[in-house]
């Protein structure tokens, strides 16, 4: 029997999840492979795939990793504080759950499992319009912090009603997804002729089962004016999700947005789009003084999170890792992913001499391969 | 039986072409493989190959993809208008057919098939001097928009006559290809000792069967003065094709050119030449106010087209994809390629918040991997 | 029997070491493979591995090789002088031994073997706190130049005592490693559940066998004030090891450091961190006038050493190559590695027209692939 | 039987050489493979190999290809003139033969074969000190243009004598190779313990068979003063070969050099050194007004030659391709390589609208992947 290496932890946060993994750290690649084994092929592909040539998808993580960390030393850091507030909502971690659709396809618990898993991690959950449980059902499942994400999938009246219900159900912000005026061409789904399971509950469809209206060239696409309108309807601060340009961010904030969410929609819409990690500095420069800025897309490690924070994000959101967590381990799987990433973030911050997520200096990162001459 | 995913189209424009493909989207790689199977190896190579080490060829598509799209949101785009005018010729799409030689080798219908296919797509066809049908025969085949491309392959007198006939036959512009003072060294053809089939009709050769004059060190190569001369002869606006420098573009326009076409001749001439996607901004900066600018070379997706438009091109042209379309599906194959790309373009423009091809802002694209700081 | 090629040496310095190698030059890749064969898998991985995705590890050598040499000619160089002084300690080579832990795991002679091997090469050895021999034992083993490296692994009082003992035992400087407030997450070790052998002597642990205190979120992490404090305790100049930023280097020097050591801790802590080869110019620019600057991380050739010297380092340090040398050949293996690299350095300097390591001009190197226009 | 493609040449210059190749163009890769088959392995490696990690070797060609051509159109180019003068020596091509050693190992004809082959191509040959024929013997073999390359391999007196004999024998310039104060560490040779064949004639060794003096740390290395001294001794203009820096080039010219030859010695000395293609612009900027500048290293195509000319070289030199030509085809093989490259150069120049090698504009090339905005 050996002796412990000084300073080495043999068990990391999240290690018990999911599937009783042996590894004492979060291994997202292995988790994805487990999910691939568990899920029907076309369902896995629906979640895993991107639009067109999947260039945006492929570059998302690589773009965060085009930055390098510049650690600080001798700061006497004894503990790292991951807590922050997002539009006034207190969270225990700056790593939230991005909205993703039809969670009942990934696991029988669907959005309820994700909500419980996120709450256990103290993480913000963004509940999708394309859900298999109603906003009220998800709200009843936990006390965790949550926002509601709004699409227009059916009539304007129906969409307005969803916005009102989100406010009534105690959601703390309304997230307007604006990068989906029509659906991206996802070749995997087109090849597999993917269809939603016939028995899948589309909880937020109209009671009369009215067909979705979202079609190429939607009849009444949203404009900047809808930001204030939905804020009034829901009585919630509005987050605009899917912004990749500084000028657009300015217009959103001028139109009443409380926050802007930099996103390529997981590489499922425009391809090849500028990566979130490359667009984020421009958006922060444009509106960072006036609004909160978040980012998602390809975040897969604690150092990816720290990079986003250094570039000015107040929070980041995870999509596919949470899908794989839910699919393989239900709510515990979700907690394992979120806690595992939070543990990586805290660890990396401690190594970088950074005590709190609310004040990560911009010069914590530098483009990879760049030679600084002061 | 499943339910449709909201917003997902199961059949895309062009899906029925060619070869009754199953895929509901255009798959140019598969189409090329089909053409490779159908055509004699040396004929396929004649079309597919490039000069010398094929560096220019290999970089053409990669160079378009060294740009990334920066989509706009909340623009309320309900429909996308692909129509434009090219030197006064109305077209339904900014994606035209580049001149390519000896189309009778690819399909029995030859240029007539391409012309019918392009017309069905509302696309401009550029008919080559190296054709297996006369300009008059192609003109008679359709009402579609068409330009005539001029080489000097035989005597000056014969070439002048072709220019006059193009004007008489209702072509709307004369395209002078200036990047072929002599033929590029295409190693595939040299290795295969490629020769045109003995029974191939060289429709635009002199009636007396005079041997081609184009040889290394041609006896009387064109100069800038020929631009105005051919304009006068044909009574048509002149497009100069094969320009890769801003200073050359200026001289062309000063010499009377109505438009400049940025091209590496499909990577079949100078190797390694600067890519069209890298030369286009320089040419647009030099003459964009005074002349129309087009580009070809490696365009293989709707996002490639949009990139070219953002960089200042009024139109793009396709070569090899049209060859594979004609070879595998005749005129319907040509239409399938052109419609498929147009569908991709319209879709990408809608996602990028751009309503019309005539006004695509320059800042729609940014070099890949570049971090903007506003 | 052939004749010698003019100017070709058939045997290079260090050729006899280790394992009676046939090659007349140092082959570090082969040496690493020999070590891999000799050592238990998890011990090899303990030495070879890095933190997280091992990006910092993988980039270390590549980053030195992102520079190219610009040789000088006709300087009449007849001999190269590798001698220098480091904080007043004379050495025969600017290539020293970095501190590395538990050397008794690599070879029965442990730190004593490394010390003898380094002394034979005239190279500075940095003895680690995590040693299997006491500082006094290592000091007694040779007359070679040596520094003592300090961690806080146990109580503050115990650590203070180690600092005092280092001064008493004739070490010439105290190296504070400041990039390990907690241990990096080294996945290889976590996967193998790596533990130190039960019979390994932890020579610098407290006499009462007290457990190591280094844990995530250490109770009393060092600050800049500890630099002067440890200098006073040890009566030695203090080197701060693990600095990757110019601003940190300035604070270290202002706090009393005599030298700053640019290091990523062998890629075992922050990942992905800026590479030493990219951080070094910034640190030299910040404090090069006021303090000595050293570097380690990925140095594997004489040209890597020369690059570091050109960028302003006064010395470089080797970690893993020395491990492999000790593991495969004991003290002779260590000497072979150090002499082999020194021979490469002297040879490269002669070819570059540089007579002495103490004055290598900055313009000896240029970023790879860069075109200079004067 | 087919018909010729207009403008396609079925046989290119040099096609008959060597080994009755079928290909109607020069295929240097295939030629190298033929040489590899013909030569003893260690002899092939002696010629093919480079120093240390062979990074300089590997990058040589890639560096030329980090430039792209920007062709000019409509210049009315009817013929290309490859003739030029190099230090007053008229040549039919700007592509010369670099000095390379012990040519009798590659082919029984040795330097006489190379001289005859170069003369047939109208190309300048640089005869090496390390030759298997005396300068007088090579001079007697042909009327072709030739320079003599000088090393110090034996006593100063012997070297001085060689310089005088070169002048007496009608050589037109003396090339001092200054990048070999000692031999680079060529690992292939060290691994194979390579020795010159015992019966190889070292024609320029002292009559008494005195051993070579070139050793690491040569007793009396050359300085800038030797430039004028050897010019006086030989009564020839002096070319300094092996310069990679602008400041060194200035000192050479100030010391009396008539020309500077940018070279990495075929990647056989400093490794990793800046590539010739990246150093050339700096050297031209420094001395291009006052001296001729040449380049070698990795030139393998007509476009590589044109790139060097555009960057300011008056001529380029070939090493290994000539070795493979001589080894596989004797003098005809040498001519085939030189003519083949000249044909490629002429062809590429015609396509680029350039009529003569003496005035290739700098803006003919642009770094690859760079976007010009005028």
Coordinates of N, CA, C and O in Angstrom, one line a residue, chain B residues 236-286:
Chain B
X236 N -20.8 44.7 -77.4 CA -21.2 44.1 -76.1 C -20.3 44.7 -75.0 O -19.2 45.0 -75.3
X237 N -20.8 44.8 -73.8 CA -19.9 45.1 -72.7 C -18.9 44.0 -72.5 O -19.3 42.8 -72.7
X238 N -17.7 44.4 -72.1 CA -16.6 43.4 -72.0 C -16.3 43.1 -70.5 O -16.1 44.0 -69.7
X239 N -16.3 41.8 -70.2 CA -15.8 41.4 -68.9 C -14.4 40.8 -69.1 O -14.2 40.0 -70.0
X240 N -13.5 41.2 -68.2 CA -12.1 40.6 -68.3 C -12.0 39.6 -67.2 O -12.1 39.9 -66.0
X241 N -11.8 38.3 -67.6 CA -11.8 37.2 -66.7 C -10.3 36.7 -66.5 O -9.6 36.5 -67.4
X242 N -10.0 36.6 -65.2 CA -8.6 36.1 -64.9 C -7.8 37.1 -64.2 O -6.5 37.0 -64.2
X243 N -8.4 38.1 -63.6 CA -7.6 39.2 -63.0 C -7.4 38.9 -61.5 O -8.4 38.5 -60.8
X244 N -6.2 39.0 -61.0 CA -6.0 38.7 -59.6 C -5.3 39.9 -58.9 O -4.8 39.7 -57.8
X245 N -5.2 41.1 -59.5 CA -4.4 42.2 -58.9 C -5.3 43.5 -59.1 O -5.9 43.7 -60.1
X246 N -5.2 44.3 -58.1 CA -5.9 45.6 -58.2 C -5.4 46.5 -59.3 O -6.2 47.1 -60.0
X247 N -4.1 46.5 -59.5 CA -3.5 47.4 -60.5 C -4.0 46.9 -61.9 O -4.3 47.8 -62.8
X248 N -4.0 45.6 -62.1 CA -4.5 45.1 -63.4 C -6.0 45.5 -63.6 O -6.4 45.8 -64.7
X249 N -6.7 45.4 -62.5 CA -8.1 45.7 -62.6 C -8.3 47.1 -63.0 O -9.2 47.4 -63.9
X250 N -7.6 48.0 -62.4 CA -7.7 49.4 -62.8 C -7.4 49.6 -64.3 O -8.1 50.3 -65.0
X251 N -6.3 49.0 -64.8 CA -6.0 49.1 -66.2 C -7.1 48.6 -67.1 O -7.4 49.1 -68.1
X252 N -7.7 47.4 -66.7 CA -8.8 46.9 -67.5 C -9.9 47.9 -67.6 O -10.5 48.1 -68.6
X253 N -10.3 48.4 -66.4 CA -11.4 49.3 -66.4 C -11.1 50.6 -67.2 O -11.9 51.1 -68.0
X254 N -9.9 51.1 -67.0 CA -9.5 52.3 -67.8 C -9.5 52.0 -69.3 O -9.7 52.9 -70.2
X255 N -9.3 50.7 -69.7 CA -9.2 50.3 -71.1 C -10.6 50.0 -71.6 O -10.8 49.6 -72.7
X256 N -11.6 50.1 -70.7 CA -13.0 50.0 -71.3 C -13.8 48.8 -70.7 O -14.9 48.6 -71.1
X257 N -13.2 48.0 -69.8 CA -13.9 46.9 -69.3 C -15.1 47.3 -68.5 O -15.0 48.3 -67.7
X258 N -16.2 46.6 -68.6 CA -17.4 46.9 -67.8 C -17.4 46.1 -66.5 O -18.0 46.5 -65.6
X259 N -16.6 45.1 -66.5 CA -16.5 44.2 -65.3 C -15.2 43.5 -65.3 O -14.6 43.3 -66.3
X260 N -14.8 43.1 -64.1 CA -13.6 42.3 -63.9 C -14.0 41.0 -63.1 O -14.7 41.1 -62.2
X261 N -13.4 39.9 -63.6 CA -13.8 38.6 -63.0 C -12.5 38.0 -62.4 O -11.6 37.7 -63.1
X262 N -12.5 38.0 -61.1 CA -11.4 37.4 -60.3 C -11.4 35.9 -60.4 O -12.4 35.3 -60.1
X263 N -10.3 35.4 -60.9 CA -10.3 33.9 -61.2 C -8.8 33.4 -61.2 O -7.9 34.1 -61.7
X264 N -8.7 32.2 -60.8 CA -7.4 31.5 -61.1 C -7.6 30.4 -62.2 O -6.7 29.5 -62.3
X265 N -8.6 30.6 -62.9 CA -8.9 29.6 -64.0 C -9.0 28.2 -63.4 O -8.4 27.2 -63.9
X266 N -9.7 28.1 -62.3 CA -9.9 26.8 -61.7 C -8.6 26.2 -61.2 O -8.5 24.9 -61.1
X267 N -7.5 27.0 -61.0 CA -6.3 26.4 -60.5 C -5.6 25.7 -61.7 O -4.6 24.9 -61.4
X268 N -5.9 26.0 -62.9 CA -5.4 25.3 -64.1 C -4.3 26.1 -64.8 O -3.7 25.6 -65.8
X269 N -3.9 27.3 -64.3 CA -2.9 28.1 -64.9 C -1.7 28.3 -64.0 O -0.9 27.5 -63.8
X270 N -1.7 29.5 -63.4 CA -0.5 29.8 -62.5 C -0.7 29.0 -61.2 O -1.8 28.9 -60.6
X271 N 0.4 28.4 -60.8 CA 0.4 27.6 -59.5 C 1.8 27.8 -58.8 O 2.8 27.5 -59.5
X272 N 1.8 28.2 -57.6 CA 0.7 28.6 -56.7 C 0.4 30.0 -56.8 O 1.2 30.9 -56.5
X273 N -0.8 30.3 -57.2 CA -1.3 31.7 -57.4 C -2.1 32.1 -56.1 O -2.6 31.2 -55.4
X274 N -2.2 33.4 -55.9 CA -3.0 33.9 -54.8 C -4.4 33.4 -55.1 O -4.9 33.4 -56.2
X275 N -5.1 33.0 -54.0 CA -6.5 32.5 -54.2 C -7.5 33.6 -54.5 O -7.3 34.8 -54.1
X276 N -8.5 33.3 -55.2 CA -9.6 34.3 -55.5 C -10.1 35.0 -54.3 O -10.3 36.2 -54.2
X277 N -10.3 34.2 -53.3 CA -10.9 34.7 -52.0 C -9.9 35.7 -51.3 O -10.4 36.5 -50.5
X278 N -8.6 35.6 -51.6 CA -7.7 36.6 -51.1 C -7.4 37.7 -52.0 O -7.0 38.8 -51.5
X279 N -7.6 37.5 -53.3 CA -7.4 38.6 -54.2 C -8.6 39.5 -54.4 O -8.5 40.7 -54.7
X280 N -9.8 38.9 -54.1 CA -11.0 39.7 -54.4 C -11.1 41.0 -53.6 O -11.4 42.0 -54.2
X281 N -10.8 41.1 -52.3 CA -10.8 42.4 -51.6 C -10.0 43.4 -52.3 O -10.4 44.6 -52.4
X282 N -8.8 43.1 -52.7 CA -7.9 44.0 -53.4 C -8.5 44.6 -54.7 O -8.5 45.8 -55.0
X283 N -9.1 43.7 -55.5 CA -9.7 44.1 -56.7 C -10.9 45.0 -56.5 O -11.1 46.0 -57.2
X284 N -11.7 44.6 -55.5 CA -12.9 45.4 -55.2 C -12.5 46.8 -54.7 O -13.1 47.8 -55.1
X285 N -11.4 46.8 -53.9 CA -11.0 48.1 -53.4 C -10.5 49.0 -54.6 O -10.7 50.2 -54.5
X286 N -9.9 48.3 -55.6 CA -9.4 49.1 -56.7 C -10.4 49.6 -57.7 O -10.3 50.7 -58.2

